[in-house]
Tab-separated table of C-alpha atoms in Angstrom:
chain	number	residue	atom	x	y	z
P	58	MET	CA	72.941	-175.127	78.548
P	59	ALA	CA	69.523	-174.036	77.428
P	60	ASP	CA	69.715	-175.799	74.373
P	61	SER	CA	70.577	-179.002	76.027
P	62	LEU	CA	67.378	-178.631	78.282
P	63	ARG	CA	65.433	-177.819	75.243
P	64	ARG	CA	66.528	-181.061	73.387
P	65	LEU	CA	65.824	-182.811	76.694
P	66	ILE	CA	62.320	-181.768	76.622
P	67	ASN	CA	61.801	-182.203	72.938
P	68	ASN	CA	62.714	-185.790	73.220
P	69	GLU	CA	60.074	-186.612	75.737
P	70	SER	CA	62.137	-189.070	77.280
P	71	CYS	CA	60.785	-188.458	80.618
P	72	ARG	CA	57.122	-189.069	79.398
P	73	ILE	CA	58.127	-192.334	77.703
P	74	LEU	CA	59.818	-193.441	80.770
P	75	GLN	CA	56.936	-192.926	82.676
P	76	GLU	CA	54.601	-194.739	80.141
P	77	LYS	CA	57.045	-197.944	80.439
P	78	LEU	CA	57.001	-197.798	84.177
P	79	GLU	CA	53.082	-197.661	83.869
P	80	SER	CA	52.865	-200.481	81.601
P	81	TRP	CA	55.183	-202.622	83.396
P	82	TYR	CA	53.458	-202.129	86.516
P	83	LYS	CA	50.062	-203.527	84.809
P	84	ASP	CA	51.995	-206.637	83.420
P	85	TYR	CA	54.316	-207.145	86.361
P	86	HIS	CA	52.353	-210.136	87.869
P	87	ILE	CA	51.897	-211.738	84.520
P	88	ASN	CA	55.215	-211.632	83.395
P	89	SER	CA	57.691	-214.108	83.993
P	90	CYS	CA	60.860	-213.217	85.839
P	91	ASP	CA	63.050	-212.829	82.684
P	92	GLN	CA	60.333	-210.489	81.204
P	93	ASN	CA	60.447	-208.242	84.349
P	94	LEU	CA	64.170	-208.108	84.402
P	95	ASN	CA	64.333	-207.144	80.745
P	96	ARG	CA	61.652	-204.577	81.321
P	97	CYS	CA	63.754	-203.187	84.351
P	98	CYS	CA	66.802	-202.976	82.711
P	99	GLU	CA	65.326	-201.182	79.795
P	100	ILE	CA	63.917	-198.458	82.242
P	101	ILE	CA	67.323	-198.307	83.879
P	102	GLU	CA	68.871	-197.859	80.365
P	103	MET	CA	66.330	-194.877	79.484
P	104	ASN	CA	66.986	-193.273	83.077
P	105	SER	CA	70.701	-193.573	82.648
P	106	MET	CA	70.553	-191.671	79.424
P	107	ILE	CA	68.263	-189.072	81.245
P	108	GLN	CA	70.682	-188.982	83.971
P	109	GLY	CA	73.671	-188.521	81.577
P	110	GLN	CA	71.830	-185.559	79.869
P	111	LEU	CA	71.200	-184.068	83.281
P	112	PHE	CA	74.637	-184.353	84.455
P	113	THR	CA	75.757	-182.693	81.281
P	114	ILE	CA	73.363	-179.797	81.875
P	115	LEU	CA	74.676	-179.728	85.510
P	116	ASN	CA	78.356	-179.571	84.137
P	117	GLN	CA	77.265	-176.837	81.520
P	118	THR	CA	75.697	-174.933	84.500
P	119	ALA	CA	78.468	-175.296	87.033
P	120	ARG	CA	80.837	-173.890	84.096
P	121	GLU	CA	78.591	-171.049	83.330
P	122	GLY	CA	78.606	-169.895	86.940
P	123	GLY	CA	82.523	-169.962	87.096
P	124	HIS	CA	85.284	-172.138	88.659
P	125	TYR	CA	83.761	-171.997	92.372
P	126	ALA	CA	80.146	-171.748	91.594
P	127	GLY	CA	77.653	-174.277	92.857
P	128	VAL	CA	80.243	-175.997	95.001
P	129	GLU	CA	78.196	-175.640	98.181
P	130	THR	CA	75.053	-176.778	96.399
P	131	ILE	CA	76.470	-179.960	95.245
P	132	LYS	CA	78.090	-180.557	98.540
P	133	SER	CA	74.820	-179.905	100.335
P	134	ARG	CA	72.240	-181.676	97.961
P	135	LEU	CA	73.818	-183.747	95.302
P	136	LEU	CA	76.558	-185.763	97.117
P	137	PRO	CA	73.971	-186.920	100.121
P	138	TRP	CA	71.636	-187.749	97.746
P	139	LEU	CA	74.090	-189.843	95.651
P	140	GLY	CA	75.132	-191.465	98.790
P	141	THR	CA	71.644	-192.632	99.804
P	142	CYS	CA	70.076	-193.371	96.704
P	143	PHE	CA	73.052	-194.906	94.670
P	144	SER	CA	74.620	-196.989	97.403
P	145	SER	CA	74.796	-199.868	95.165
P	146	THR	CA	78.299	-200.673	93.563
P	147	THR	CA	77.005	-201.301	90.344
P	148	SER	CA	74.696	-198.656	90.098
P	149	GLY	CA	76.208	-195.820	91.916
P	150	ARG	CA	79.841	-196.045	90.563
P	151	PRO	CA	79.502	-194.463	87.191
P	152	PHE	CA	77.896	-191.459	89.072
P	153	GLU	CA	80.506	-191.458	91.825
P	154	THR	CA	83.251	-191.621	89.040
P	155	SER	CA	81.772	-188.687	87.262
P	156	LEU	CA	81.411	-186.687	90.420
P	157	SER	CA	84.998	-187.290	91.417
P	158	LEU	CA	86.300	-186.727	87.931
P	159	ILE	CA	84.634	-183.265	88.109
P	160	GLN	CA	86.179	-182.483	91.650
P	161	GLU	CA	89.526	-183.828	90.566
P	162	SER	CA	89.404	-181.699	87.006
P	163	ILE	CA	88.205	-178.690	89.417
P	164	GLU	CA	91.057	-179.182	91.993
P	165	LYS	CA	93.752	-179.949	88.914
P	166	GLU	CA	92.442	-176.424	87.338
P	167	ARG	CA	93.122	-174.840	90.819
P	168	GLN	CA	96.412	-176.287	91.280
P	169	LEU	CA	97.533	-175.496	87.651
P	170	ARG	CA	96.388	-171.775	88.327
P	171	GLU	CA	98.478	-171.520	91.653
P	172	PHE	CA	101.488	-173.453	90.078
P	173	ALA	CA	101.336	-170.821	86.977
P	174	SER	CA	100.878	-167.690	89.444
P	175	THR	CA	103.781	-169.307	91.591
P	176	ARG	CA	105.992	-169.987	88.398
P	177	ASN	CA	105.189	-166.237	86.950
P	178	HIS	CA	106.368	-164.876	90.396
P	179	GLU	CA	109.271	-166.772	90.392
P	180	LEU	CA	110.182	-166.015	86.625
P	181	GLN	CA	109.803	-162.350	87.726
P	182	GLN	CA	112.161	-162.720	90.768
P	183	LEU	CA	114.822	-164.360	88.568
P	184	GLU	CA	114.537	-161.633	85.986
P	185	LYS	CA	114.930	-158.995	88.569
P	186	GLU	CA	117.715	-160.698	89.889
P	187	LEU	CA	119.202	-161.361	86.585
P	188	ASN	CA	119.066	-157.485	85.946
P	189	SER	CA	120.623	-156.704	89.108
P	190	THR	CA	123.470	-159.369	88.522
P	191	ARG	CA	123.849	-157.670	84.767
P	192	LEU	CA	124.215	-154.167	86.629
P	193	GLN	CA	126.585	-155.391	89.076
P	194	LEU	CA	128.713	-157.314	86.314
P	195	THR	CA	128.515	-153.732	84.492
P	196	LEU	CA	129.893	-151.871	87.521
P	197	VAL	CA	132.668	-154.372	88.173
P	198	GLN	CA	133.708	-154.114	84.547
P	199	GLN	CA	134.142	-150.650	84.824
P	200	ASP	CA	135.824	-150.771	87.952
P	201	LEU	CA	138.215	-153.148	86.349
P	202	LYS	CA	138.645	-150.957	83.369
P	203	ALA	CA	139.555	-148.071	86.007
P	204	SER	CA	141.982	-150.372	88.149
P	205	GLN	CA	143.602	-151.285	85.029
P	206	ALA	CA	144.098	-147.807	83.969
P	207	GLN	CA	145.345	-146.892	87.265
P	208	GLU	CA	147.618	-149.663	87.512
P	209	GLU	CA	149.089	-148.800	84.159
P	210	SER	CA	149.437	-145.189	85.258
P	211	ALA	CA	150.822	-146.350	88.467
P	212	LEU	CA	153.515	-148.610	86.443
P	213	ARG	CA	154.270	-145.365	84.254
P	214	ASN	CA	154.804	-143.328	87.407
P	215	LEU	CA	156.928	-145.957	89.047
P	216	ASP	CA	159.149	-145.995	85.962
P	217	ARG	CA	159.617	-142.312	86.061
P	218	LEU	CA	160.083	-142.604	89.952
P	219	ASN	CA	162.828	-145.169	89.335
P	220	ASP	CA	164.478	-142.630	86.592
P	221	TYR	CA	164.189	-139.673	89.022
P	222	GLU	CA	165.837	-141.625	91.983
P	223	GLN	CA	168.673	-142.840	89.744
P	224	GLN	CA	169.135	-139.134	88.679
P	225	VAL	CA	168.795	-137.974	92.290
P	226	GLN	CA	171.589	-140.415	93.375
P	227	ILE	CA	173.845	-139.291	90.601
P	228	LEU	CA	173.100	-135.846	91.454
P	229	LYS	CA	173.818	-136.457	95.107
P	230	ASP	CA	176.997	-138.243	94.317
P	231	GLU	CA	178.228	-135.122	92.148
P	232	ILE	CA	177.012	-132.707	94.776
P	233	ALA	CA	179.248	-134.511	97.423
P	234	ILE	CA	182.139	-134.965	95.415
P	235	LEU	CA	181.877	-130.876	94.562
P	236	GLY	CA	181.383	-130.314	98.039
P	237	ALA	CA	184.590	-132.048	98.877
P	238	GLN	CA	186.319	-130.351	96.077
P	239	LYS	CA	185.234	-127.132	97.380
P	240	SER	CA	186.479	-127.824	100.957
P	241	VAL	CA	189.732	-128.931	99.487
P	242	LEU	CA	189.945	-125.692	97.582
P	243	HIS	CA	188.872	-123.535	100.316
P	244	SER	CA	191.645	-125.009	102.505
P	245	ARG	CA	194.280	-124.609	99.839
P	246	LEU	CA	193.228	-121.025	99.296
P	247	ALA	CA	193.430	-120.267	102.823
P	248	ARG	CA	197.091	-121.862	102.903
P	249	SER	CA	197.935	-119.451	100.000
P	250	ARG	CA	196.835	-116.550	101.346
P	251	SER	CA	198.942	-117.293	104.558
P	252	PRO	CA	202.731	-115.492	104.375
P	253	SER	CA	204.258	-118.696	105.406
P	254	PRO	CA	202.229	-121.669	106.351
P	255	ARG	CA	204.984	-123.926	107.233
P	256	ARG	CA	206.484	-121.400	109.391
P	257	CYS	CA	203.337	-120.537	111.177
P	258	GLN	CA	202.700	-124.353	111.550
P	259	SER	CA	205.759	-124.657	113.445
P	260	ARG	CA	205.368	-121.479	115.602
P	261	SER	CA	201.534	-121.842	116.666
P	262	PRO	CA	199.508	-124.528	116.538
P	263	SER	CA	197.058	-124.437	113.681
P	264	PRO	CA	193.759	-126.429	113.297
P	265	LEU	CA	195.125	-128.578	110.630
P	266	PRO	CA	197.481	-130.543	112.865
P	267	LEU	CA	194.914	-131.038	115.479
P	268	ARG	CA	192.502	-132.121	112.888
P	269	SER	CA	195.374	-134.709	111.727
P	270	CYS	CA	195.694	-136.254	115.351
P	271	SER	CA	191.891	-137.167	115.196
P	272	PRO	CA	190.913	-140.337	113.633
P	273	GLY	CA	188.119	-140.339	110.839
P	274	ARG	CA	184.607	-141.243	110.782
P	275	ALA	CA	185.439	-144.812	109.535
P	276	ARG	CA	187.789	-145.565	112.250
P	277	LEU	CA	185.873	-144.118	114.940
P	278	THR	CA	182.685	-146.121	113.907
P	279	ASN	CA	184.890	-149.203	112.908
P	280	ALA	CA	183.976	-151.149	116.128
P	281	ALA	CA	180.212	-150.410	116.284
P	282	ARG	CA	179.706	-151.044	112.621
P	283	HIS	CA	181.989	-154.405	112.942
P	284	ALA	CA	179.622	-155.693	115.890
P	285	HIS	CA	176.332	-154.542	113.915
P	286	LEU	CA	177.580	-156.305	110.455
P	287	VAL	CA	178.482	-159.573	112.354
P	288	ALA	CA	175.139	-159.706	114.266
P	289	ARG	CA	173.378	-158.810	110.872
P	290	PHE	CA	175.178	-161.635	108.980
P	291	SER	CA	173.846	-164.059	111.728
P	292	GLU	CA	170.517	-162.710	111.271
P	293	ILE	CA	170.363	-163.261	107.740
P	294	TYR	CA	171.443	-166.815	108.394
P	295	THR	CA	168.468	-167.508	110.851
P	296	GLN	CA	165.876	-165.479	109.110
P	297	GLU	CA	166.132	-164.453	105.517
P	298	ARG	CA	167.967	-167.664	104.335
P	299	LEU	CA	165.074	-170.034	106.006
P	300	ASP	CA	162.407	-167.596	104.259
P	301	ALA	CA	164.201	-168.129	100.886
P	302	GLN	CA	164.566	-171.987	101.690
P	303	ASN	CA	160.770	-172.257	102.413
P	304	LEU	CA	160.021	-170.350	99.230
P	305	LEU	CA	162.304	-172.588	97.048
P	306	ARG	CA	160.877	-175.820	98.649
P	307	THR	CA	157.458	-174.943	97.231
P	308	TYR	CA	159.186	-175.584	93.753
P	309	ILE	CA	162.038	-177.855	94.330
P	310	ASP	CA	161.503	-181.096	96.449
P	311	ASP	CA	165.326	-181.802	96.799
P	312	LEU	CA	166.644	-180.035	99.978
P	313	GLU	CA	170.186	-180.274	98.828
P	314	ILE	CA	169.641	-178.477	95.548
P	315	VAL	CA	167.859	-175.652	97.674
P	316	GLN	CA	170.689	-175.285	100.124
P	317	ARG	CA	173.051	-175.140	97.383
P	318	ILE	CA	171.231	-172.505	95.394
P	319	ILE	CA	171.246	-170.350	98.548
P	320	TYR	CA	174.966	-171.166	99.321
P	321	VAL	CA	175.791	-170.125	95.690
P	322	ALA	CA	173.682	-166.909	96.259
P	323	ALA	CA	175.564	-165.926	99.191
P	324	VAL	CA	179.163	-166.618	97.808
P	325	GLU	CA	178.028	-164.678	94.566
P	326	SER	CA	176.599	-161.873	96.581
P	327	PHE	CA	179.930	-161.193	98.272
P	328	HIS	CA	181.823	-161.384	94.987
P	329	ALA	CA	179.540	-158.887	93.378
P	330	ALA	CA	179.534	-156.650	96.278
P	331	LYS	CA	183.263	-156.637	96.673
P	332	MET	CA	183.633	-155.914	92.977
P	333	ALA	CA	181.087	-152.898	93.094
P	334	PHE	CA	182.919	-151.689	96.447
P	335	ARG	CA	186.397	-151.493	94.429
P	336	GLN	CA	184.798	-149.767	91.489
P	337	PHE	CA	183.036	-147.266	93.813
P	338	LYS	CA	186.450	-146.858	95.742
P	339	MET	CA	188.354	-146.383	92.583
P	340	ARG	CA	185.912	-143.502	91.181
P	341	VAL	CA	185.786	-141.650	94.569
P	342	ARG	CA	189.824	-141.990	94.784
P	343	LYS	CA	190.087	-140.832	91.238
P	344	THR	CA	188.012	-137.766	91.832
P	345	LEU	CA	189.342	-136.722	95.315
P	346	SER	CA	193.040	-137.279	94.154
P	347	LEU	CA	192.750	-134.420	91.785
P	348	THR	CA	192.152	-131.646	94.140
P	349	TYR	CA	192.794	-133.282	97.730
P	350	SER	CA	195.806	-131.874	99.649
P	351	GLY	CA	194.157	-132.405	103.641
P	352	PRO	CA	196.088	-133.415	106.353
P	353	GLU	CA	194.684	-137.070	106.325
P	354	SER	CA	195.672	-139.505	104.049
P	355	LEU	CA	193.748	-139.973	100.905
P	356	GLU	CA	192.818	-143.556	101.556
P	357	ASP	CA	191.099	-142.375	105.208
P	358	THR	CA	189.398	-139.603	103.221
P	359	VAL	CA	188.092	-142.046	100.504
P	360	LEU	CA	186.935	-144.619	103.172
P	361	ASP	CA	185.203	-141.852	105.403
P	362	TYR	CA	183.400	-140.605	102.234
P	363	ILE	CA	182.146	-144.295	101.312
P	364	VAL	CA	181.029	-144.785	105.134
P	365	ARG	CA	178.975	-141.177	104.766
P	366	HIS	CA	177.726	-142.280	101.365
P	367	GLU	CA	176.987	-145.928	101.406
P	368	ASP	CA	173.381	-145.122	100.031
P	369	LEU	CA	174.951	-144.287	96.671
P	370	TYR	CA	175.613	-148.117	96.427
P	371	ASP	CA	173.698	-149.344	93.424
P	372	VAL	CA	172.766	-152.750	95.103
P	373	GLN	CA	170.233	-153.559	92.358
P	374	ALA	CA	173.157	-153.708	89.858
P	375	SER	CA	174.801	-156.263	92.088
P	376	VAL	CA	171.668	-158.134	92.540
P	377	ASN	CA	171.389	-158.482	88.857
P	378	GLU	CA	174.844	-159.417	88.389
P	379	VAL	CA	174.288	-162.369	91.125
P	380	ILE	CA	171.284	-163.538	89.327
P	381	ARG	CA	173.211	-163.657	85.952
P	382	ALA	CA	175.939	-165.512	87.433
P	383	MET	CA	173.682	-168.258	89.188
P	384	ASN	CA	171.423	-168.855	85.924
P	385	ILE	CA	174.610	-169.924	84.197
P	386	ASN	CA	176.316	-171.733	86.963
P	387	PRO	CA	176.566	-175.601	86.352
P	388	LYS	CA	176.488	-176.868	89.818
P	389	ILE	CA	172.778	-175.931	90.525
P	390	SER	CA	169.995	-177.290	88.708
P	391	PHE	CA	166.252	-175.937	89.005
P	392	PRO	CA	163.134	-176.412	87.253
P	393	PRO	CA	162.378	-174.080	84.403
P	394	GLU	CA	159.555	-172.373	85.978
P	395	VAL	CA	161.883	-171.354	89.091
P	396	ASP	CA	163.405	-167.932	88.708
P	397	PHE	CA	166.129	-166.732	91.073
P	398	ILE	CA	164.240	-163.408	91.222
P	399	MET	CA	161.981	-164.794	93.909
P	400	ILE	CA	165.140	-164.720	96.277
P	401	SER	CA	166.250	-161.545	95.312
P	402	SER	CA	165.430	-160.006	99.015
P	403	LEU	CA	168.031	-162.425	100.381
P	404	ILE	CA	170.657	-161.690	97.681
P	405	ARG	CA	169.943	-157.705	98.243
P	406	GLU	CA	170.630	-157.961	102.154
P	407	LEU	CA	173.643	-160.017	101.346
P	408	CYS	CA	175.040	-157.493	98.823
P	409	ARG	CA	174.369	-154.713	101.372
P	410	VAL	CA	176.099	-156.561	104.307
P	411	ALA	CA	178.993	-157.813	102.159
P	412	PHE	CA	179.568	-153.986	100.785
P	413	SER	CA	179.343	-152.558	104.277
P	414	MET	CA	181.711	-155.158	105.586
P	415	GLN	CA	184.345	-153.881	102.852
P	416	THR	CA	184.460	-150.508	104.755
P	417	LEU	CA	185.698	-152.039	107.996
P	418	VAL	CA	189.576	-152.116	108.955
P	419	PRO	CA	190.371	-154.883	108.320
P	420	PRO	CA	187.445	-155.870	105.864
P	421	LEU	CA	185.358	-159.015	106.408
P	422	ASP	CA	184.817	-162.005	103.932
P	423	ILE	CA	183.682	-165.137	103.642
P	424	ALA	CA	185.928	-168.411	103.705
P	425	PHE	CA	186.444	-170.368	100.732
P	426	GLY	CA	184.550	-173.418	100.680
P	427	ALA	CA	184.968	-176.453	98.056
P	428	ASP	CA	182.827	-179.675	97.742
P	429	GLY	CA	185.226	-182.705	99.071
P	430	GLU	CA	187.495	-180.249	101.421
P	431	LEU	CA	188.309	-181.618	104.877
P	432	PHE	CA	185.759	-180.661	107.234
P	433	ASN	CA	187.139	-178.395	110.005
P	434	GLU	CA	185.214	-178.112	113.130
P	435	SER	CA	186.489	-174.579	113.662
P	436	LYS	CA	185.190	-173.570	110.385
P	437	TYR	CA	182.074	-175.110	110.104
P	438	ARG	CA	179.337	-176.803	112.113
P	439	ARG	CA	177.559	-179.836	110.761
P	440	SER	CA	174.038	-179.983	109.289
P	441	TYR	CA	171.720	-181.888	111.333
P	442	ASP	CA	171.539	-184.586	108.518
P	443	SER	CA	175.211	-185.097	108.475
P	444	ASP	CA	177.128	-188.256	109.072
P	445	PHE	CA	179.187	-186.860	112.044
P	446	THR	CA	181.886	-189.615	111.416
P	447	ALA	CA	182.463	-188.748	107.900
P	448	PRO	CA	185.748	-186.659	107.242
P	449	LEU	CA	184.815	-184.856	103.963
P	450	VAL	CA	182.485	-181.951	103.062
P	451	VAL	CA	179.737	-183.176	100.500
P	452	TYR	CA	178.143	-179.538	99.936
P	453	HIS	CA	177.969	-176.316	102.159
P	454	VAL	CA	174.857	-174.735	103.519
P	455	TRP	CA	176.162	-171.362	104.479
P	456	PRO	CA	179.598	-169.828	104.542
P	457	ALA	CA	181.692	-168.897	107.099
P	458	LEU	CA	182.927	-165.390	108.142
P	459	ILE	CA	186.436	-164.647	108.501
P	460	GLU	CA	188.742	-161.647	109.337
P	461	ASN	CA	192.329	-161.478	108.687
P	462	ASP	CA	192.258	-165.228	107.844
P	463	SER	CA	190.427	-165.889	111.502
P	464	ILE	CA	186.974	-167.457	111.634
P	465	ILE	CA	184.775	-164.996	113.459
P	466	VAL	CA	181.434	-166.779	112.497
P	467	LYS	CA	180.937	-170.437	111.864
P	468	GLY	CA	179.233	-171.520	108.490
P	469	GLU	CA	177.408	-174.918	108.021
P	470	ALA	CA	178.243	-177.841	105.506
P	471	VAL	CA	176.799	-181.352	105.075
P	472	SER	CA	179.334	-184.448	105.515
P	473	LYS	CA	178.509	-187.925	104.313
P	474	ARG	CA	180.268	-190.898	103.497
P	475	GLY	CA	180.138	-192.349	100.200
P	476	ALA	CA	178.180	-189.590	98.838
P	477	LEU	CA	180.915	-187.424	97.310
P	478	TRP	CA	182.375	-189.757	94.820
P	479	SER	CA	178.744	-190.546	93.092
P	480	ARG	CA	178.215	-186.772	92.978
P	481	ARG	CA	181.716	-186.089	91.698
P	482	SER	CA	181.220	-188.338	88.743
P	483	ARG	CA	178.132	-186.872	87.890
P	484	SER	CA	179.679	-183.360	87.920
P	485	LYS	CA	182.401	-184.650	85.563
P	486	SER	CA	179.539	-185.915	83.126
P	487	ARG	CA	177.851	-182.522	83.242
P	488	SER	CA	180.932	-180.667	82.796
P	489	ARG	CA	182.085	-182.640	79.792
P	490	SER	CA	178.649	-182.225	78.403
P	491	ARG	CA	178.790	-178.488	78.936
P	492	SER	CA	182.492	-178.026	77.637
P	493	MET	CA	181.449	-175.472	74.919
P	494	SER	CA	179.145	-173.575	77.682
P	495	PRO	CA	179.644	-169.757	78.203
P	496	ILE	CA	180.930	-170.563	81.599
P	497	MET	CA	184.505	-171.240	80.068
P	498	SER	CA	184.660	-168.164	78.109
P	499	HIS	CA	182.994	-166.367	81.198
P	500	SER	CA	185.439	-167.468	83.512
P	501	ALA	CA	188.198	-166.622	81.014
P	502	SER	CA	187.373	-162.886	80.856
P	503	PRO	CA	189.950	-160.321	81.993
P	504	SER	CA	187.764	-159.608	85.262
P	505	ARG	CA	188.539	-162.979	86.446
P	506	THR	CA	192.315	-162.576	86.696
P	507	LEU	CA	191.207	-160.329	90.065
P	508	LEU	CA	190.499	-163.823	91.646
P	509	PRO	CA	193.744	-164.744	93.141
P	510	ARG	CA	193.750	-161.365	95.127
P	511	SER	CA	190.442	-162.058	96.765
P	512	ARG	CA	190.671	-163.701	100.218
P	513	SER	CA	187.827	-166.056	99.359
P	514	PRO	CA	187.533	-166.893	95.717
P	515	SER	CA	184.088	-168.179	94.660
P	516	PRO	CA	183.686	-171.663	94.116
P	517	ILE	CA	181.255	-170.840	91.475
P	518	ARG	CA	183.593	-168.593	89.616
P	519	SER	CA	186.290	-171.241	89.669
P	520	GLY	CA	184.011	-174.204	88.465
P	521	SER	CA	184.494	-177.612	90.043
P	522	PRO	CA	187.112	-178.169	92.762
P	523	SER	CA	189.867	-179.272	90.527
P	524	LYS	CA	193.637	-179.024	90.812
P	525	TRP	CA	193.776	-175.798	88.970
P	526	ALA	CA	191.034	-174.146	91.421
P	527	CYS	CA	193.003	-175.568	94.295
P	528	SER	CA	196.375	-173.922	93.193
P	529	VAL	CA	194.613	-170.584	92.624
P	530	TYR	CA	193.339	-170.746	96.112
P	531	ASN	CA	196.645	-171.687	97.428
P	532	ALA	CA	198.199	-169.033	95.380
P	533	SER	CA	195.682	-166.181	96.961
P	534	TRP	CA	195.958	-167.705	100.333
P	535	PHE	CA	199.807	-167.269	100.732
P	536	SER	CA	199.803	-164.112	98.937
P	537	HIS	CA	197.834	-162.673	101.876
């Protein structure tokens, strides 16, 4: 600023301006109007040059004082002076423009400083949040790794637990059988030590005849177990069946396919449970027959043992057998993403109930059903979407429960007119295309020779309701 002021003094602009003003004043009255205007313009130009230099010095002085130095002086002295002395538009606009530019420059610098400060603060906050997020992510990753390790450990422990449970069940079975053998041996030893057991039996009442007069556990609890199992079968129809149906409907839109799947699951569950009961009964009979000589019959003793140890029934093996049979069944179709394991809870409950029903005297079973059979009011009730005037069954929703060929719980079926023949033609075309499928070889296995002996041969095992299936059913019906 001092250099600018020194240059202004050295130029002697103010002195020259003063001399020009005095000369103009002397010649003002003798000059013409154009001459006076030219003199005035010349003085104004010189004055503007001086003012420009002064404003430059003003700017430099304000900058040397800082960003906010001299603001009060400019407001109190410069602005009022400019307003009174340069009110003319032509003369005052350059100065007003220069002042407004200075003010705008100061205001913009202040705003830029505030904006930069705000942005720096925001950046610091974002950096803090980012660091916090990174820390949380690291903790979550550590927790995820720990959870994965715990899950893997839990799965390993679960596998070990399943192995232990299987071993415990096997040991329980062996202990129970050994206990039965021990009791039989004790009874035989006691009789061998007596001098004449037959004579003593005739002379004095022994505990064995009294024991033989009392029925076994199976016969004592037969009525109660019968009522409980019939009620449980009805509960499965009203609860577990509907839950499985709702679950399948999320993957399959066709209600008929869903109901067919559930019906096949019920039929296959009873078939698998009956087969498991026969095998279990054969093992128990074989074990007890080696040393048994008690007062009750061997069959009653075997049945009592099964009733006491129903928990030894390997229901999961039956569930797996049912799912394998459903996967190769040609009468039900399903999307590839659907797995019958999703209805394993329904299959498990059906297998449990079916196995327990075989311990009753007489045992309970499900009625045989085939597509196209004559609708029987005493055997089925029609589904809500059925044609109540149709005489034939299109497909089954739920099997009927029978006891000694008598219906004790009705099933559910769908009857419609004209729908059976189109379905039968489609099933025939499918059966031709699957003539070399494993269904035929599977149905021809030796285990299927037991089919005529059952009270309700499964339609899944016998294929479509052909003449051969009807003849097998008639033979099994009349054999009973």
